[in-house]
Amino acid sequence: MFTLRPARETDRAALYRICLETGASGQDATHLYADPLILGHVYAGPYLTYALDFAFVLEDKGSGEVTGYVLGVPDTAAFEATLDREWWPPLRELYPDPVGIPRTDRTPDQRIAHLIHHPPRVPQDVLSGYPAHLHIDLLPAAQGGGQGRALMTTLLDALREAGVAGVHLGVGENNTRAQGFYRHLGFQELGRAPGSVTFGLPLT
Ligand code: ACO
């Protein structure tokens, strides 16, 4: 039914679409965003551009469509620095900083624009033990059949082979299904912030 393969540049549009269609705590976020690309610019695009060796996709054998991905980076601090230099500046021209609009009045697009202008930093105590991070999203038709585990195993093996000590991830606090999946795979909760939970897994 599915083939798992390394991602390539021509997958970019599919990755952006999957990112949007799973972007509301794992559910379709298409209706929430005026700009269908804004989520992908943050959570999919830069991984394909700067960490292609750690990007894998699931392809439906019948249709040839990409139906899921896992995107990782081995060194989050270096990735953040690269994005500051190269990725965010052109996006800041496209999406104005919603400065002056109270947080509670911001639209979903404006909340993402805020992240583009003020990307959050992963705390040093997380980075020291878990320098890598990842995102994984499967469309509904690909969920629940072992493909999420297969994608994770492929990425975690690639990170281990690169000598990475550990991997962390952030998940929405309402996304209890994904949280159960991560716990089942051995991730442990590292901390909570309003709206999100951080998990970590040692790799050595
Ligand atoms: N609680 C306990 N165990 C679970 C749960 C759960 N909620 N979900 C899955 N599992 C177990 C399965 O039983 C299975 O166990 P086994 O391999 O020991 O038999 C194992 O986890 C693997 O399950 P898969 O079928 O591979 O899971 P799936 O393919 O559905 O992938 C995922 C999980 C990635 C969460 C998928 O459902 C998905 O993409 N959801 C929508 C998008 C999403 O929420 N992404 C996470 C965003 S957060 C981030 O990217 C950091």
Short mmCIF file of C-alpha atoms and ligand atoms in Angstrom, two decimals:
data_model
loop_
_atom_site.label_atom_id
_atom_site.label_comp_id
_atom_site.label_asym_id
_atom_site.label_seq_id
_atom_site.Cartn_x
_atom_site.Cartn_y
_atom_site.Cartn_z
CA MET A 1 0.00 0.00 0.00
CA PHE A 2 2.76 2.48 0.93
CA THR A 3 6.40 3.06 0.01
CA LEU A 4 8.71 4.87 2.40
CA ARG A 5 11.46 6.84 0.67
CA PRO A 6 13.78 9.82 1.16
CA ALA A 7 12.06 13.15 0.45
CA ARG A 8 13.03 15.21 -2.57
CA GLU A 9 12.58 18.80 -3.66
CA THR A 10 9.60 17.90 -5.88
CA ASP A 11 7.70 16.80 -2.71
CA ARG A 12 7.58 20.40 -1.43
CA ALA A 13 3.95 21.14 -2.45
CA ALA A 14 2.73 17.83 -0.98
CA LEU A 15 4.54 18.50 2.30
CA TYR A 16 2.97 21.95 2.61
CA ARG A 17 -0.48 20.46 1.93
CA ILE A 18 -0.08 17.65 4.48
CA CYS A 19 1.21 20.16 7.02
CA LEU A 20 -1.98 22.21 6.58
CA GLU A 21 -4.32 19.20 6.52
CA THR A 22 -2.95 17.96 9.87
CA GLY A 23 -2.23 21.37 11.39
CA ALA A 24 -5.04 21.67 13.96
CA SER A 25 -3.89 19.28 16.72
CA GLY A 26 -3.60 16.55 14.07
CA GLN A 27 -6.87 17.53 12.30
CA ASP A 28 -7.42 19.48 9.09
CA ALA A 29 -6.57 23.17 9.53
CA THR A 30 -7.45 24.27 5.99
CA HIS A 31 -10.47 26.28 7.15
CA LEU A 32 -8.47 28.10 9.82
CA TYR A 33 -5.84 29.78 7.63
CA ALA A 34 -6.38 32.45 4.98
CA ASP A 35 -2.93 31.70 3.53
CA PRO A 36 -2.61 27.97 2.76
CA LEU A 37 1.21 28.13 2.73
CA ILE A 38 1.93 29.91 6.00
CA LEU A 39 2.02 26.78 8.21
CA GLY A 40 4.24 24.95 5.72
CA HIS A 41 6.70 27.85 5.67
CA VAL A 42 7.32 27.22 9.38
CA TYR A 43 6.88 23.49 9.89
CA ALA A 44 7.77 21.86 6.54
CA GLY A 45 9.66 24.05 4.03
CA PRO A 46 12.87 24.76 5.94
CA TYR A 47 13.38 21.06 6.72
CA LEU A 48 13.30 20.18 3.03
CA THR A 49 15.67 23.06 2.23
CA TYR A 50 18.22 22.60 5.01
CA ALA A 51 17.92 18.99 6.27
CA LEU A 52 17.04 16.85 3.26
CA ASP A 53 19.10 13.91 4.59
CA PHE A 54 16.66 13.64 7.51
CA ALA A 55 13.40 14.00 5.55
CA PHE A 56 11.39 10.92 4.59
CA VAL A 57 8.00 10.52 2.96
CA LEU A 58 5.31 7.92 2.57
CA GLU A 59 4.02 7.39 -0.93
CA ASP A 60 0.72 5.68 -1.72
CA LYS A 61 1.65 2.88 -4.12
CA GLY A 62 -1.67 3.09 -5.97
CA SER A 63 -1.94 6.84 -6.59
CA GLY A 64 1.73 7.77 -6.28
CA GLU A 65 0.63 10.60 -3.93
CA VAL A 66 2.73 11.56 -0.93
CA THR A 67 0.54 10.92 2.12
CA GLY A 68 2.87 11.51 5.04
CA TYR A 69 6.29 12.68 6.16
CA VAL A 70 8.77 12.79 8.96
CA LEU A 71 11.13 15.77 9.00
CA GLY A 72 14.08 16.02 11.36
CA VAL A 73 17.19 18.06 12.00
CA PRO A 74 20.19 16.65 13.86
CA ASP A 75 21.36 19.96 15.34
CA THR A 76 18.50 22.26 16.33
CA ALA A 77 20.75 25.15 17.44
CA ALA A 78 22.58 25.22 14.07
CA PHE A 79 19.23 24.96 12.25
CA GLU A 80 17.82 27.91 14.21
CA ALA A 81 20.90 29.98 13.32
CA THR A 82 20.59 29.09 9.61
CA LEU A 83 16.90 30.04 9.60
CA ASP A 84 17.72 33.36 11.24
CA ARG A 85 20.25 34.10 8.50
CA GLU A 86 18.49 32.77 5.42
CA TRP A 87 14.91 31.52 5.86
CA TRP A 88 13.05 34.07 7.97
CA PRO A 89 14.16 37.39 6.36
CA PRO A 90 12.27 36.95 3.02
CA LEU A 91 9.22 35.57 4.86
CA ARG A 92 9.21 38.64 7.13
CA GLU A 93 8.78 40.75 4.00
CA LEU A 94 5.73 38.69 3.02
CA TYR A 95 4.04 38.45 6.42
CA PRO A 96 3.96 41.57 8.62
CA ASP A 97 4.64 41.28 12.34
CA PRO A 98 1.24 41.56 14.08
CA VAL A 99 2.84 43.81 16.68
CA GLY A 100 0.24 46.02 18.32
CA ILE A 101 -2.58 43.50 17.84
CA PRO A 102 -3.33 41.92 21.23
CA ARG A 103 -2.46 38.20 21.30
CA THR A 104 -6.05 37.17 21.97
CA ASP A 105 -7.31 39.14 18.94
CA ARG A 106 -4.84 37.64 16.47
CA THR A 107 -6.04 35.42 13.62
CA PRO A 108 -4.35 32.03 13.13
CA ASP A 109 -2.32 33.56 10.25
CA GLN A 110 -1.19 36.39 12.51
CA ARG A 111 -0.15 33.92 15.22
CA ILE A 112 2.09 32.16 12.70
CA ALA A 113 3.38 35.51 11.39
CA HIS A 114 4.38 36.32 14.96
CA LEU A 115 6.42 33.08 15.05
CA ILE A 116 8.11 34.05 11.77
CA HIS A 117 9.21 37.35 13.33
CA HIS A 118 9.96 35.94 16.79
CA PRO A 119 10.89 32.28 16.40
CA PRO A 120 10.93 30.62 19.81
CA ARG A 121 14.27 29.20 21.00
CA VAL A 122 14.52 25.70 22.36
CA PRO A 123 15.93 25.97 25.90
CA GLN A 124 19.56 24.95 26.40
CA ASP A 125 18.69 22.27 28.97
CA VAL A 126 16.60 20.47 26.31
CA LEU A 127 19.23 20.95 23.58
CA SER A 128 22.06 19.59 25.72
CA GLY A 129 20.49 16.13 26.00
CA TYR A 130 18.24 16.16 22.93
CA PRO A 131 19.88 18.29 20.21
CA ALA A 132 17.77 16.93 17.32
CA HIS A 133 14.07 17.59 16.75
CA LEU A 134 11.36 16.33 14.39
CA HIS A 135 7.88 16.74 12.96
CA ILE A 136 5.71 13.86 11.72
CA ASP A 137 2.35 14.11 9.93
CA LEU A 138 0.30 11.51 8.08
CA LEU A 139 -2.95 12.13 6.24
CA PRO A 140 -5.93 10.23 7.75
CA ALA A 141 -5.85 7.43 5.12
CA ALA A 142 -2.26 6.61 6.13
CA GLN A 143 -2.81 6.73 9.91
CA GLY A 144 -3.19 3.82 12.30
CA GLY A 145 -1.52 1.13 10.16
CA GLY A 146 2.05 1.17 11.42
CA GLN A 147 3.32 3.80 8.96
CA GLY A 148 3.96 6.38 11.68
CA ARG A 149 6.17 3.90 13.51
CA ALA A 150 7.97 3.02 10.25
CA LEU A 151 8.70 6.68 9.48
CA MET A 152 9.93 7.30 13.03
CA THR A 153 12.19 4.23 12.95
CA THR A 154 13.72 5.40 9.67
CA LEU A 155 14.42 8.90 10.98
CA LEU A 156 15.69 7.73 14.39
CA ASP A 157 18.07 5.28 12.67
CA ALA A 158 19.39 8.11 10.45
CA LEU A 159 19.91 10.34 13.51
CA ARG A 160 21.69 7.52 15.40
CA GLU A 161 23.92 6.89 12.40
CA ALA A 162 24.83 10.60 12.43
CA GLY A 163 25.90 10.20 16.08
CA VAL A 164 23.10 12.33 17.58
CA ALA A 165 22.64 11.91 21.35
CA GLY A 166 18.90 12.50 21.56
CA VAL A 167 15.82 13.95 19.91
CA HIS A 168 13.04 16.19 21.23
CA LEU A 169 9.71 17.32 19.82
CA GLY A 170 6.89 19.66 20.70
CA VAL A 171 3.26 18.60 20.43
CA GLY A 172 0.04 20.51 21.00
CA GLU A 173 -1.42 19.86 24.45
CA ASN A 174 -4.76 18.94 22.86
CA ASN A 175 -3.17 16.43 20.49
CA THR A 176 -3.56 13.51 22.89
CA ARG A 177 -3.43 10.91 20.13
CA ALA A 178 0.07 11.96 19.05
CA GLN A 179 1.14 12.19 22.71
CA GLY A 180 0.03 8.56 23.23
CA PHE A 181 1.97 7.56 20.11
CA TYR A 182 5.17 9.23 21.34
CA ARG A 183 4.88 7.70 24.83
CA HIS A 184 4.26 4.29 23.24
CA LEU A 185 7.51 4.70 21.25
CA GLY A 186 9.45 5.44 24.45
CA PHE A 187 9.50 9.25 24.50
CA GLN A 188 9.31 10.85 27.92
CA GLU A 189 7.71 14.15 28.81
CA LEU A 190 10.40 16.82 29.41
CA GLY A 191 8.15 19.77 30.18
CA ARG A 192 5.02 21.77 29.45
CA ALA A 193 4.37 25.33 28.29
CA PRO A 194 0.95 26.89 27.69
CA GLY A 195 -0.47 24.98 24.69
CA SER A 196 2.34 22.49 24.17
CA VAL A 197 4.18 19.51 25.64
CA THR A 198 7.85 18.72 25.00
CA PHE A 199 8.97 15.10 24.73
CA GLY A 200 12.47 13.63 24.48
CA LEU A 201 14.12 10.34 23.56
CA PRO A 202 17.80 9.47 24.12
CA LEU A 203 19.37 7.85 21.06
CA THR A 204 22.63 6.53 22.50
N1 ACO B 1 -1.74 5.77 22.41
C1 ACO B 1 -0.98 4.63 22.57
N2 ACO B 1 -0.38 3.99 21.53
C2 ACO B 1 -0.55 4.50 20.30
C3 ACO B 1 -1.31 5.66 20.05
C4 ACO B 1 -1.91 6.31 21.17
N3 ACO B 1 -2.63 7.41 21.04
N4 ACO B 1 -1.29 5.92 18.73
C5 ACO B 1 -0.55 4.94 18.17
N5 ACO B 1 -0.11 4.09 19.12
C6 ACO B 1 0.73 2.92 18.94
C7 ACO B 1 0.09 1.93 17.97
O1 ACO B 1 -0.79 1.05 18.64
C8 ACO B 1 1.32 1.22 17.43
O2 ACO B 1 1.75 0.24 18.37
P1 ACO B 1 2.66 -1.05 17.92
O3 ACO B 1 3.55 -0.60 16.77
O4 ACO B 1 3.44 -1.38 19.15
O5 ACO B 1 1.67 -2.09 17.49
C9 ACO B 1 2.36 2.32 17.41
O6 ACO B 1 1.91 3.35 18.30
C10 ACO B 1 2.55 2.90 16.05
O7 ACO B 1 1.29 3.37 15.56
P2 ACO B 1 1.10 3.79 14.04
O8 ACO B 1 -0.07 3.04 13.47
O9 ACO B 1 2.39 3.69 13.32
O10 ACO B 1 0.68 5.32 14.21
P3 ACO B 1 0.24 6.31 13.04
O11 ACO B 1 0.62 5.76 11.71
O12 ACO B 1 -1.18 6.71 13.21
O13 ACO B 1 1.15 7.61 13.35
C11 ACO B 1 0.77 9.84 14.12
C12 ACO B 1 0.91 8.37 14.49
C13 ACO B 1 2.10 10.32 13.53
C14 ACO B 1 0.44 10.67 15.35
C15 ACO B 1 -0.35 9.97 13.04
O14 ACO B 1 -1.56 9.46 13.56
C16 ACO B 1 -0.58 11.38 12.53
O15 ACO B 1 0.13 11.84 11.63
N6 ACO B 1 -1.57 12.11 13.10
C17 ACO B 1 -1.98 13.41 12.59
C18 ACO B 1 -0.87 14.45 12.62
C19 ACO B 1 -0.24 14.60 13.99
O16 ACO B 1 -0.91 14.68 15.01
N7 ACO B 1 1.12 14.70 14.01
C20 ACO B 1 1.91 14.93 15.22
C21 ACO B 1 2.14 16.40 15.35
S1 ACO B 1 3.35 16.79 16.63
C22 ACO B 1 4.87 16.71 15.87
O17 ACO B 1 5.01 16.55 14.69
C23 ACO B 1 6.10 16.82 16.70
#
